[in-house]
Amino acid sequence: MAKKLMKGAEAIGEAAVQAGCHLFFGYPITPQNEIPEYLSSRMPQVGGAFVQAESEVASINMLYGAAGAGERVMTSSSSPGISLMAEGISYCAGAELPVVIVNIMRAGPGLGGILPSQADYFQTTKGMAHGDFRLLALAPWSIQEAADLVQDAFDLADYYRNPVMVVGDGLIGQMMEPVEFYEDRQPIKELPPKTWASTGWKRDRPKAIINSLFLDPAELERHNFHLKEKYDLMERDEVRFATYGAVDSADVVIIAYGTVARVCLSAIEALEQEGIKVAMVRPITLWPFPYKAVREVASKAKDILVVELSTGQMIEDVRLALHRPRPIHFHCRLGGMLVSPEEVIDKVKAIKAGTSEEVQHA
Amino acid sequence: MAKKLMKGAEAIGEAAVQAGCHLFFGYPITPQNEIPEYLSSRMPQVGGAFVQAESEVASINMLYGAAGAGERVMTSSSSPGISLMAEGISYCAGAELPVVIVNIMRAGPGLGGILPSQADYFQTTKGMAHGDFRLLALAPWSIQEAADLVQDAFDLADYYRNPVMVVGDGLIGQMMEPVEFYEDRQPIKELPPKTWASTGWKRDRPKAIINSLFLDPAELERHNFHLKEKYDLMERDEVRFATYGAVDSADVVIIAYGTVARVCLSAIEALEQEGIKVAMVRPITLWPFPYKAVREVASKAKDILVVELSTGQMIEDVRLALHRPRPIHFHCRLGGMLVSPEEVIDKVKAIKAGTSEEVQHA
Amino acid sequence: MPEAVFVRPDSLSDVSTHYCPGCTHGIIHRLVAEVIDELGIRDRTVGVAPVGCSVLAYNYFDCDFHEAAHGRAPAVATGIKRARPDLAVFSYQGDGDLASIGMAEIVHCANRGEKITVVFVNNAIYGMTGGQMAPTTMPGQVATTCQMGRDVDLVGHPIRVAELISTLRTPAFIARASSHSPLAAVNAKEMLRRAFTYQVEERCFSLVEVLSTCPTNWGLTPAESTEWLEKTMLPYYPLGVFKTPDGDDRAPLPRKP
Amino acid sequence: MPEAVFVRPDSLSDVSTHYCPGCTHGIIHRLVAEVIDELGIRDRTVGVAPVGCSVLAYNYFDCDFHEAAHGRAPAVATGIKRARPDLAVFSYQGDGDLASIGMAEIVHCANRGEKITVVFVNNAIYGMTGGQMAPTTMPGQVATTCQMGRDVDLVGHPIRVAELISTLRTPAFIARASSHSPLAAVNAKEMLRRAFTYQVEERCFSLVEVLSTCPTNWGLTPAESTEWLEKTMLPYYPLGVFKTPDGDDRAPLPRKP
Amino acid sequence: MSQIVVEPDSCKGCELCVNACPQQILGMTKKLNSKGYFYVEVAEPMRCIGCRLCCITCPDMAITMNVHGTMYHYFAY
Amino acid sequence: MSQIVVEPDSCKGCELCVNACPQQILGMTKKLNSKGYFYVEVAEPMRCIGCRLCCITCPDMAITMNVHGTMYHYFAY
Amino acid sequence: MQNDVIMAGFGGQGILLIGKMLAYAGMQDGKEVSWLPSYGPEMRGGTCNCTVVISDKPVGSPVIQNPGAVLAMNLPSLEKFEADVRPGGYLLINTSLIERACKRDDIRIIDVPANTIAQDLGNPRGANMVALGAYVGATGAVSMEQVEAVVRQTFAAKPSVIDVNLEALHKGYDLGREFAATASGGAAS
Amino acid sequence: MQNDVIMAGFGGQGILLIGKMLAYAGMQDGKEVSWLPSYGPEMRGGTCNCTVVISDKPVGSPVIQNPGAVLAMNLPSLEKFEADVRPGGYLLINTSLIERACKRDDIRIIDVPANTIAQDLGNPRGANMVALGAYVGATGAVSMEQVEAVVRQTFAAKPSVIDVNLEALHKGYDLGREFAATASGGAAS
Ligand SMILES: Cc1ncc(C[n+]2csc(CCOP(=O)(O)OP(=O)(O)O)c2C)c(N)n1
Ligand SMILES: Cc1ncc(C[n+]2csc(CCOP(=O)(O)OP(=O)(O)O)c2C)c(N)n1
Ligand code: SF4
Ligand code: SF4
Ligand code: SF4
Ligand code: SF4
Ligand code: SF4
Ligand code: SF4
Ligand SMILES: [Mg+2]
Ligand SMILES: [Mg+2]
């Protein structure tokens, strides 16, 4: 298909449709309303269903039902709405259901504000909800990548039978950029038929029970270990990242993701012109985190700079990536304020000049 | 008061009352039903109120109201119920409300099982909900300590104007042990009057607005930095832990918390008799985590063993504590299965014998 | 040759349930299974189990099943039905599940007119968690979170779900039946049959509230429970059909403008 | 000396609101403030703002306030009132907030008989988020998530909150008023006065549904909005008193047993 | 003629059927079944009128019924 | 006699009061106020009957009313 | 010194109660104690059990994989726990309800016809008291004095049953002491 | 080469639309583009703005702190953004609605009486088109050909307005070109 100028939210909606997702359940929340709005008229066109749920709690449980019935299904929301889905997402993970959840992050905590943020990093990558489970989390930095990753998300979800989250910030939701959808797109994984789905029991397979309850602790322990193995596989096979700039000879290596990484790239290009060599590792999967890539690039750079729209949640993963203590610097904007290329440039110069303070750690 | 044999859940309930908490809002869930049950008859005796909320979502928002009105208030639940509180807890943190939340953890994910677990470690210490906020998290290992920490929790919550969570597992909820309450207990912090509370505006102070919304991003950014400073203070002042065994000359140092640490202590004593020197660091605050203590004790030991009822969530914090790569070993039981002293003994011996595999890290 | 006139329905697995002796969950399971058999829809039926004593319903019905989060069965059922409108979808929910934590989900599912069937088992208590007060607990009834009996001045009166739902304008079939006696069960089955039939005909949402006993948490024998249900619950929870898809509006009018 | 007969009530801050021109949220704010003034309870009143266009209500009322999570204002109000029964507590909620995500909270708050007052502003749309369909959106009404107009076959009919709540047995005062004309506003104030009075007298829970306009998201001028409300909403949402604390039971009876 | 069949190991001894039987011909054994319950037995099978009330009221499918020959059904079920 | 006072900067130009006035004596100015709205003005103050309908219907407290002397109140408010 | 015991039986046999009474007596004796019930799926309809630890030092693990004693009040409990008793430990079997014998020979097995004794005393609900007495008699884990005090306290509201329960307790205690006296150094050695 | 512009004005002035049209034309020209609207608290009732980036390379930051051009359609927009224009950049001022002048002398200031011109053309709603034309004329960020095509496409459903909008566009374009021709190397140098 030809390139189209699309709003991120619409591109995300269309990507779902292109990926064969014909079911969307969601509840309005800024800054991602255009996703449900777009799909409310798009889904009927493809014979699918759009339901405005009564809440995010209901949305995620509708996903649980639809995914359990073997269909591709998506919801989208923004930070407070994602928090309301916590229990339901844990259920999806426990019952091994492939669902795709889009979080267009806004500033928190609480009602916070509606402007861009990355303060849901921990929530996305670590403790979103109770129990031992993980979300595969993809973080696009452009509208085209958002469209691509949403499509990949469905394949990954189906392959691993696990919830996959696509996280962007308000810019990804609101921005327009050219997008291209490929007509001959093939799944990125070989996908077996969903024989586990509850589609009416015709006695041609075991009874399908979509369930996360295991009253026998020994059985639940086996289930937990089974899930863990799956997560180990994802950590082995699904890490995605991109590197930029002088990866082999950088004065400073920046770790940043999402639209913040674009801002950093602008800064890197400007710094290059001034002869300052900066590299960047951009995690595309927030979980599994590209520990190895960060370690390798960082090992060749003098200093490390983490740039984030949070108080430094990703620093922990960066620190875990490094096998020896290294100076880590940090720049952030919070509450919906955005990082500018100029700020990054200044920070890098400060690091080089030795006037930037390292992040302290207990 | 004299020692009384009390069930953990009841001791927790009574501790709240002793701490001057006269309001409880909660929803039944195993294995902590005895907390609301106890308080349903106890609260009226002290002129307080017990309300069985319609859900955990409602519970936490009732806490938001009651804490905002300046009163001490508590809720308790277990893992799936805590997940449902995610949004509300983020609101409490954002609006800086002192609330006490008890999580008697059960096995997950999803509905999971009702037996003991520690799989909510990440949820408790990292990404419980959206936005940049932290919970102060206390993890008792006995009923007496549970009673003590619940009382401390109210002081800490009031002092920092932040939600405090007390996390135990099913054993803490269900076990009976002797408990003593002290009549002359003093707050562990100097507590200023709650002039910020909404108690009816008599024009004698600024209008009280309990709120987490800041539409102006610059204002929200300031608020985020203010919260961050508070969390930095907690990290500086509120770390709690205990050490056991041969802290200066251990072959193996165990890191474990909650009832698991008791099991490990039994093992340590047995190993001591066999001449095997084992130390233990028991985090009492899960957040802020005792990074320094772990680092110091670990620096003197040959090997590190993390024992947990999760797939290894605490390992990340242990790794962050160490400034150089160290061999970390891990033992866990999942799904409601419990770790036994015998298993820990065997694991320590295997470590000593070099037959235990180190935890690998990406 | 003897003819078997009362046998285990095909849709009911041949296993013993975990329900307490005399618990009428078992009766209601059988009635639902019989209706599924009679309508011949077993191989396209998907059930949704709640969190509550009937959480293990998936072990007892011989059809595909989802186990839903507490209170969210109507949302799960919505997801299934919208994904696969050819399936017959029913949720089976307790009173804590449906009337407390799941109130928003049941009201909205009913109001959207999702073409599913809800079997709502009202036993006036939280059975599974050990006898806490439910929204449907009777005035004065003792429960572990109202040990002096439900005090309506403090916590209000029991919620009548059939009445509440039947005020919604969206066409639906709403009825209340009971399981405390064989004749009540016969009527309950009739109500369930209509409820499933309306779904199969793609007409409307249907909900049958079935009064049920919980001898264990009521602290009564099964026989005493039957009697208590009849004496205490029936007057407050009248049996009958509240709403049919072609009936008129059942919302009360304002008394004065 | 001229006498000021219509002035800004003390309980209303002297600031300009962020509401769109002609949005009747402003009228309803003033009515509430006037009632608070008249009852002389300003210094013991605590309001609870929802998430919705009135999220900033705390800036407009001159009393202590809580800003609640979306839909949870009744739970927050419960917390405040149980903590400090001496306070007069009211929540101010939109139709998305109260009738969609907050359905469980409002039903249970009403059913517990919390002695609070709920001001429920029904403008048949999600105002704040830009005009999505609400549970109260009228059949055929266009919204951003039903761009061809609300299709009742797909999403059901609008929910009538006053009717729904008034079927609960717990004593309460439930009324519906409107804000679309001065005379409607006069009546709305009367309803609000009764609602707050019942609370002050510690009698019961009270809820006044007030029909309101959203010119911006209805895509109409304020004057056209007034007319649309009158022509379209009034017939479906009749004004009046649905329930008083001493009135009889308003739940429908079964048609046949 | 109707024949009531009790499956002892399915019975939980709740006695609901005993109360339901209009002929009062069901009673509890003094023996425990494999689950530890005293189970039901038909004392006077000949007096059974085949009303199926016992079957219908049993929560545990412990009672099934066969008929020999034609039988008048008191109610559709 | 009643006196209607419009605070121009409070007015958002919604015209609800214009429609509400039974005397049809309110109209919009052609001037923008500080918020960028055309605001309301009283064309014929003498014809005002003091019914307060304009005040009551204004969502923005842009209209207040004073009276000189005694006034008959059409309705309790 | 640490005494630990798992007491197990049907739901209605009053197992949790005697466990609590034992722990209570231990506490009154000045010992450190813990009482831990089983909870979870096995509860409904099935068996229930509790673990009591009585120790001179703070109690380490309240969960005991190989207890010093097991009191099996019904068959499923025997089957579940007989293998777990620590070599040299005690296995008290309620022979009134359990017909089969224990196959182990490295532990001390005490036959306690608890229901029969209670029945004989005209106190059929007192079987648990008999069993408690037998455990205390055999192990001396707590002082009989404190157990008696606890019985009085437990049934304070129903004074009529105090004496019959004390009687059952003593019958069991005598049986346990007798065993300890005759069999000491017996099977276990 | 990168052209970036912030276009700002009241909600109803069609600012977001001309921003989109510009981006679209850029895309059709084979350039990389991004369009980013303001959203958030300032939206309701207040001003709105969007940032358009047109570049030969993939667009880096879609957020531009110091844009190469600002189009201020009303006074609040001028006040908010005039200081941000990159030295040497363009500031287009809708002098029909903005009475005060800009105080900077390191940028190129173009007076565009957009509303007046539109009014004169009998197309009062076409002020935004005039402004778009002026921006394109002054900067040459995209080809006029593509802009015209986009106008045709945008109003395809209402063919009656195509010509009047094209007319407005061209009036603005001419004004912009004229400025570029006469003032090139002017104020900025
Ligand atoms: C989120 C959440 N909250 C609470 C629980 C605990 N819980 C399990 S079942 C139940 C109530 C069961 O009562 P009801 O729905 O009436 O079913 P019954 O057992 O009486 O059949 C509760 C509160 C849970 N599992 N999940
Ligand atoms: C958990 C959560 N979900 C969704 C939202 C987004 N949201 C804000 S206001 C609103 C609806 C507002 O509509 P209504 O309650 O009718 O109030 P109105 O604006 O019409 O007055 C929504 C969905 C949110 N803030 N939080
Ligand atoms: S607890 Fe009550 S509802 Fe649950 S199985 Fe037992 S009797 Fe039935
Ligand atoms: S969007 Fe609608 S409800 Fe909100 S302020 Fe504007 S007119 Fe009022
Ligand atoms: S069929 Fe009727 S008569 Fe025969 S045993 Fe059963 S209940 Fe009694
Ligand atoms: S009703 Fe069924 S379970 Fe109950 S006693 Fe009769 S046969 Fe047994
Ligand atoms: S008071 Fe009545 S008559 Fe006078 S201006 Fe207002 S509406 Fe018109
Ligand atoms: S009603 Fe108020 S805001 Fe509207 S035009 Fe009249 S004075 Fe202005
Ligand atoms: Mg129930
Ligand atoms: Mg609304």
Coordinates of C-alpha atoms in Angstrom, one line a residue, chain A residues 89-285:
Chain A
I89 CA -3.5 -8.7 32.7
S90 CA -2.3 -11.1 35.4
Y91 CA -5.2 -13.4 34.6
C92 CA -4.3 -13.3 30.9
A93 CA -0.7 -14.2 31.6
G94 CA -1.8 -16.9 34.0
A95 CA -4.2 -18.4 31.5
E96 CA -1.7 -17.9 28.7
L97 CA -3.8 -15.8 26.5
P98 CA -2.5 -13.8 23.6
V99 CA -3.7 -10.3 24.0
V100 CA -2.3 -7.0 22.7
I101 CA -2.4 -4.0 25.0
V102 CA -1.4 -0.5 23.9
N103 CA -0.4 2.0 26.6
I104 CA 0.0 5.6 25.4
M105 CA 1.7 6.8 28.6
R106 CA 0.8 10.0 30.3
A107 CA 2.3 11.7 33.3
G108 CA 1.4 10.4 36.8
P109 CA 1.0 9.4 39.5
G110 CA -2.7 9.4 40.1
L111 CA -4.6 11.5 37.6
G112 CA -1.4 13.4 36.9
G113 CA -1.6 15.1 33.5
I114 CA -2.3 14.1 30.0
L115 CA 1.0 15.0 28.4
P116 CA 3.7 12.5 27.4
S117 CA 5.6 10.5 30.0
Q118 CA 7.6 7.3 30.4
A119 CA 6.9 6.9 34.0
D120 CA 5.2 3.5 33.5
Y121 CA 8.5 1.8 32.7
F122 CA 8.6 -0.2 35.9
Q123 CA 5.0 -1.1 35.6
T124 CA 5.5 -2.3 32.1
T125 CA 8.7 -4.2 32.7
K126 CA 8.5 -5.5 36.3
G127 CA 5.6 -5.5 38.7
M128 CA 2.5 -4.5 36.8
A129 CA 0.5 -7.0 38.9
H130 CA 0.6 -9.8 41.3
G131 CA 2.2 -13.1 40.6
D132 CA 5.2 -14.2 38.6
F133 CA 4.6 -13.1 35.0
R134 CA 6.1 -10.9 32.4
L135 CA 4.8 -8.9 29.5
L136 CA 6.7 -8.7 26.3
A137 CA 6.9 -4.9 25.8
L138 CA 7.6 -3.1 22.6
A139 CA 8.4 0.6 22.4
P140 CA 8.2 2.3 19.0
W141 CA 9.8 5.6 18.3
S142 CA 7.9 6.6 15.2
I143 CA 4.5 6.1 13.7
Q144 CA 5.8 3.6 11.1
E145 CA 7.5 1.6 13.8
A146 CA 4.3 1.7 16.0
A147 CA 2.3 0.3 13.1
D148 CA 5.0 -2.4 12.5
L149 CA 5.3 -3.3 16.1
V150 CA 1.6 -3.6 16.7
Q151 CA 1.5 -6.1 13.9
D152 CA 4.4 -8.0 15.3
A153 CA 2.8 -7.9 18.7
F154 CA 0.0 -10.0 17.5
D155 CA 2.3 -12.7 16.2
L156 CA 4.4 -12.6 19.4
A157 CA 1.3 -12.8 21.5
D158 CA 0.0 -15.8 19.6
Y159 CA 3.4 -17.5 19.5
Y160 CA 4.1 -17.3 23.2
R161 CA 0.5 -17.2 24.3
N162 CA 1.3 -14.2 26.4
P163 CA 0.1 -10.6 26.7
V164 CA 2.2 -8.2 24.7
M165 CA 2.2 -4.5 25.4
V166 CA 3.1 -1.7 23.0
V167 CA 4.1 1.4 24.9
G168 CA 4.3 4.8 23.5
D169 CA 4.0 8.2 24.9
G170 CA 1.5 10.9 24.0
L171 CA 3.6 11.9 21.0
I172 CA 3.2 8.5 19.5
G173 CA -0.5 8.8 20.0
Q174 CA -0.9 12.3 18.6
M175 CA 1.8 12.7 16.0
M176 CA 1.2 12.3 12.2
E177 CA 3.8 10.7 10.0
P178 CA 3.8 8.8 6.8
V179 CA 3.0 5.1 7.3
E180 CA 3.1 2.2 4.9
F181 CA 1.3 -1.1 5.3
Y182 CA 2.5 -4.1 3.4
E183 CA 0.0 -6.2 1.7
D184 CA 2.0 -9.4 1.7
R185 CA 3.0 -9.2 5.4
Q186 CA 3.7 -12.6 6.8
P187 CA 3.6 -13.6 10.5
I188 CA 7.1 -13.2 12.0
K189 CA 6.6 -16.5 13.8
E190 CA 5.3 -19.8 12.7
L191 CA 1.9 -20.0 14.4
P192 CA 0.3 -23.3 15.3
P193 CA -3.5 -23.5 15.2
K194 CA -5.1 -22.5 18.5
T195 CA -6.4 -25.9 19.5
W196 CA -6.5 -24.7 23.1
A197 CA -9.1 -22.1 22.5
S198 CA -12.7 -22.5 23.7
T199 CA -14.7 -22.6 20.6
G200 CA -17.3 -25.2 21.5
W201 CA -16.3 -28.7 22.4
K202 CA -16.9 -31.1 19.6
R203 CA -15.0 -33.9 21.3
D204 CA -12.2 -33.6 18.7
R205 CA -9.7 -32.3 21.2
P206 CA -9.5 -32.0 25.0
K207 CA -12.0 -29.8 26.6
A208 CA -10.8 -26.2 26.5
I209 CA -10.6 -24.5 29.9
I210 CA -9.3 -21.0 29.9
N211 CA -8.0 -20.7 33.5
S212 CA -5.4 -19.4 35.8
L213 CA -6.6 -21.3 38.9
F214 CA -4.6 -24.2 40.3
L215 CA -5.7 -25.2 43.7
D216 CA -3.1 -27.9 44.0
P217 CA 0.2 -26.0 44.9
A218 CA 2.3 -28.6 43.2
E219 CA 0.4 -28.1 40.0
L220 CA 0.6 -24.4 40.3
E221 CA 4.3 -24.7 40.9
R222 CA 4.7 -26.6 37.7
H223 CA 2.6 -24.0 35.9
N224 CA 4.9 -21.3 37.3
F225 CA 8.0 -23.1 36.1
H226 CA 6.4 -23.6 32.7
L227 CA 5.7 -19.8 32.5
K228 CA 9.2 -19.1 33.6
E229 CA 10.6 -21.2 30.8
K230 CA 8.6 -19.3 28.4
Y231 CA 9.9 -16.0 29.7
D232 CA 13.4 -17.4 29.5
L233 CA 12.8 -18.2 25.8
M234 CA 11.6 -14.7 25.2
E235 CA 14.7 -13.3 26.9
R236 CA 16.8 -15.4 24.6
D237 CA 14.9 -14.8 21.3
E238 CA 13.0 -11.6 21.4
V239 CA 15.4 -8.9 22.5
R240 CA 15.2 -6.0 20.1
F241 CA 17.2 -2.8 20.0
A242 CA 18.9 -0.4 17.7
T243 CA 22.2 1.3 17.9
Y244 CA 23.2 4.7 16.5
G245 CA 26.2 6.9 16.2
A246 CA 29.8 6.1 17.2
V247 CA 29.2 2.8 18.8
D248 CA 32.8 1.8 18.8
S249 CA 34.4 5.0 19.9
A250 CA 31.9 7.1 21.8
D251 CA 32.7 9.5 24.5
V252 CA 29.2 9.1 25.8
V253 CA 26.7 6.4 25.1
I254 CA 23.0 7.3 25.5
I255 CA 20.4 4.8 26.5
A256 CA 16.9 6.1 25.6
Y257 CA 13.8 4.6 24.1
G258 CA 10.6 5.8 22.3
T259 CA 10.3 9.4 21.1
V260 CA 13.0 10.4 23.6
A261 CA 15.5 8.5 21.5
R262 CA 14.6 10.6 18.5
V263 CA 15.3 13.7 20.5
C264 CA 18.6 12.2 21.5
L265 CA 19.4 11.3 17.9
S266 CA 18.9 14.9 16.9
A267 CA 21.3 15.8 19.6
I268 CA 23.8 13.2 18.6
E269 CA 23.8 14.5 15.1
A270 CA 24.4 18.0 16.3
L271 CA 27.1 16.9 18.6
E272 CA 28.8 15.0 15.8
Q273 CA 29.1 18.2 13.9
E274 CA 30.9 19.6 16.8
G275 CA 33.2 16.6 16.8
I276 CA 31.7 15.0 19.9
K277 CA 31.2 11.3 19.5
V278 CA 28.1 10.0 21.0
A279 CA 26.5 6.6 20.5
M280 CA 23.0 5.4 21.4
V281 CA 21.4 2.1 22.3
R282 CA 17.7 2.3 21.9
P283 CA 15.8 -0.6 23.5
I284 CA 12.9 -1.5 21.3
T285 CA 11.8 -4.3 23.6

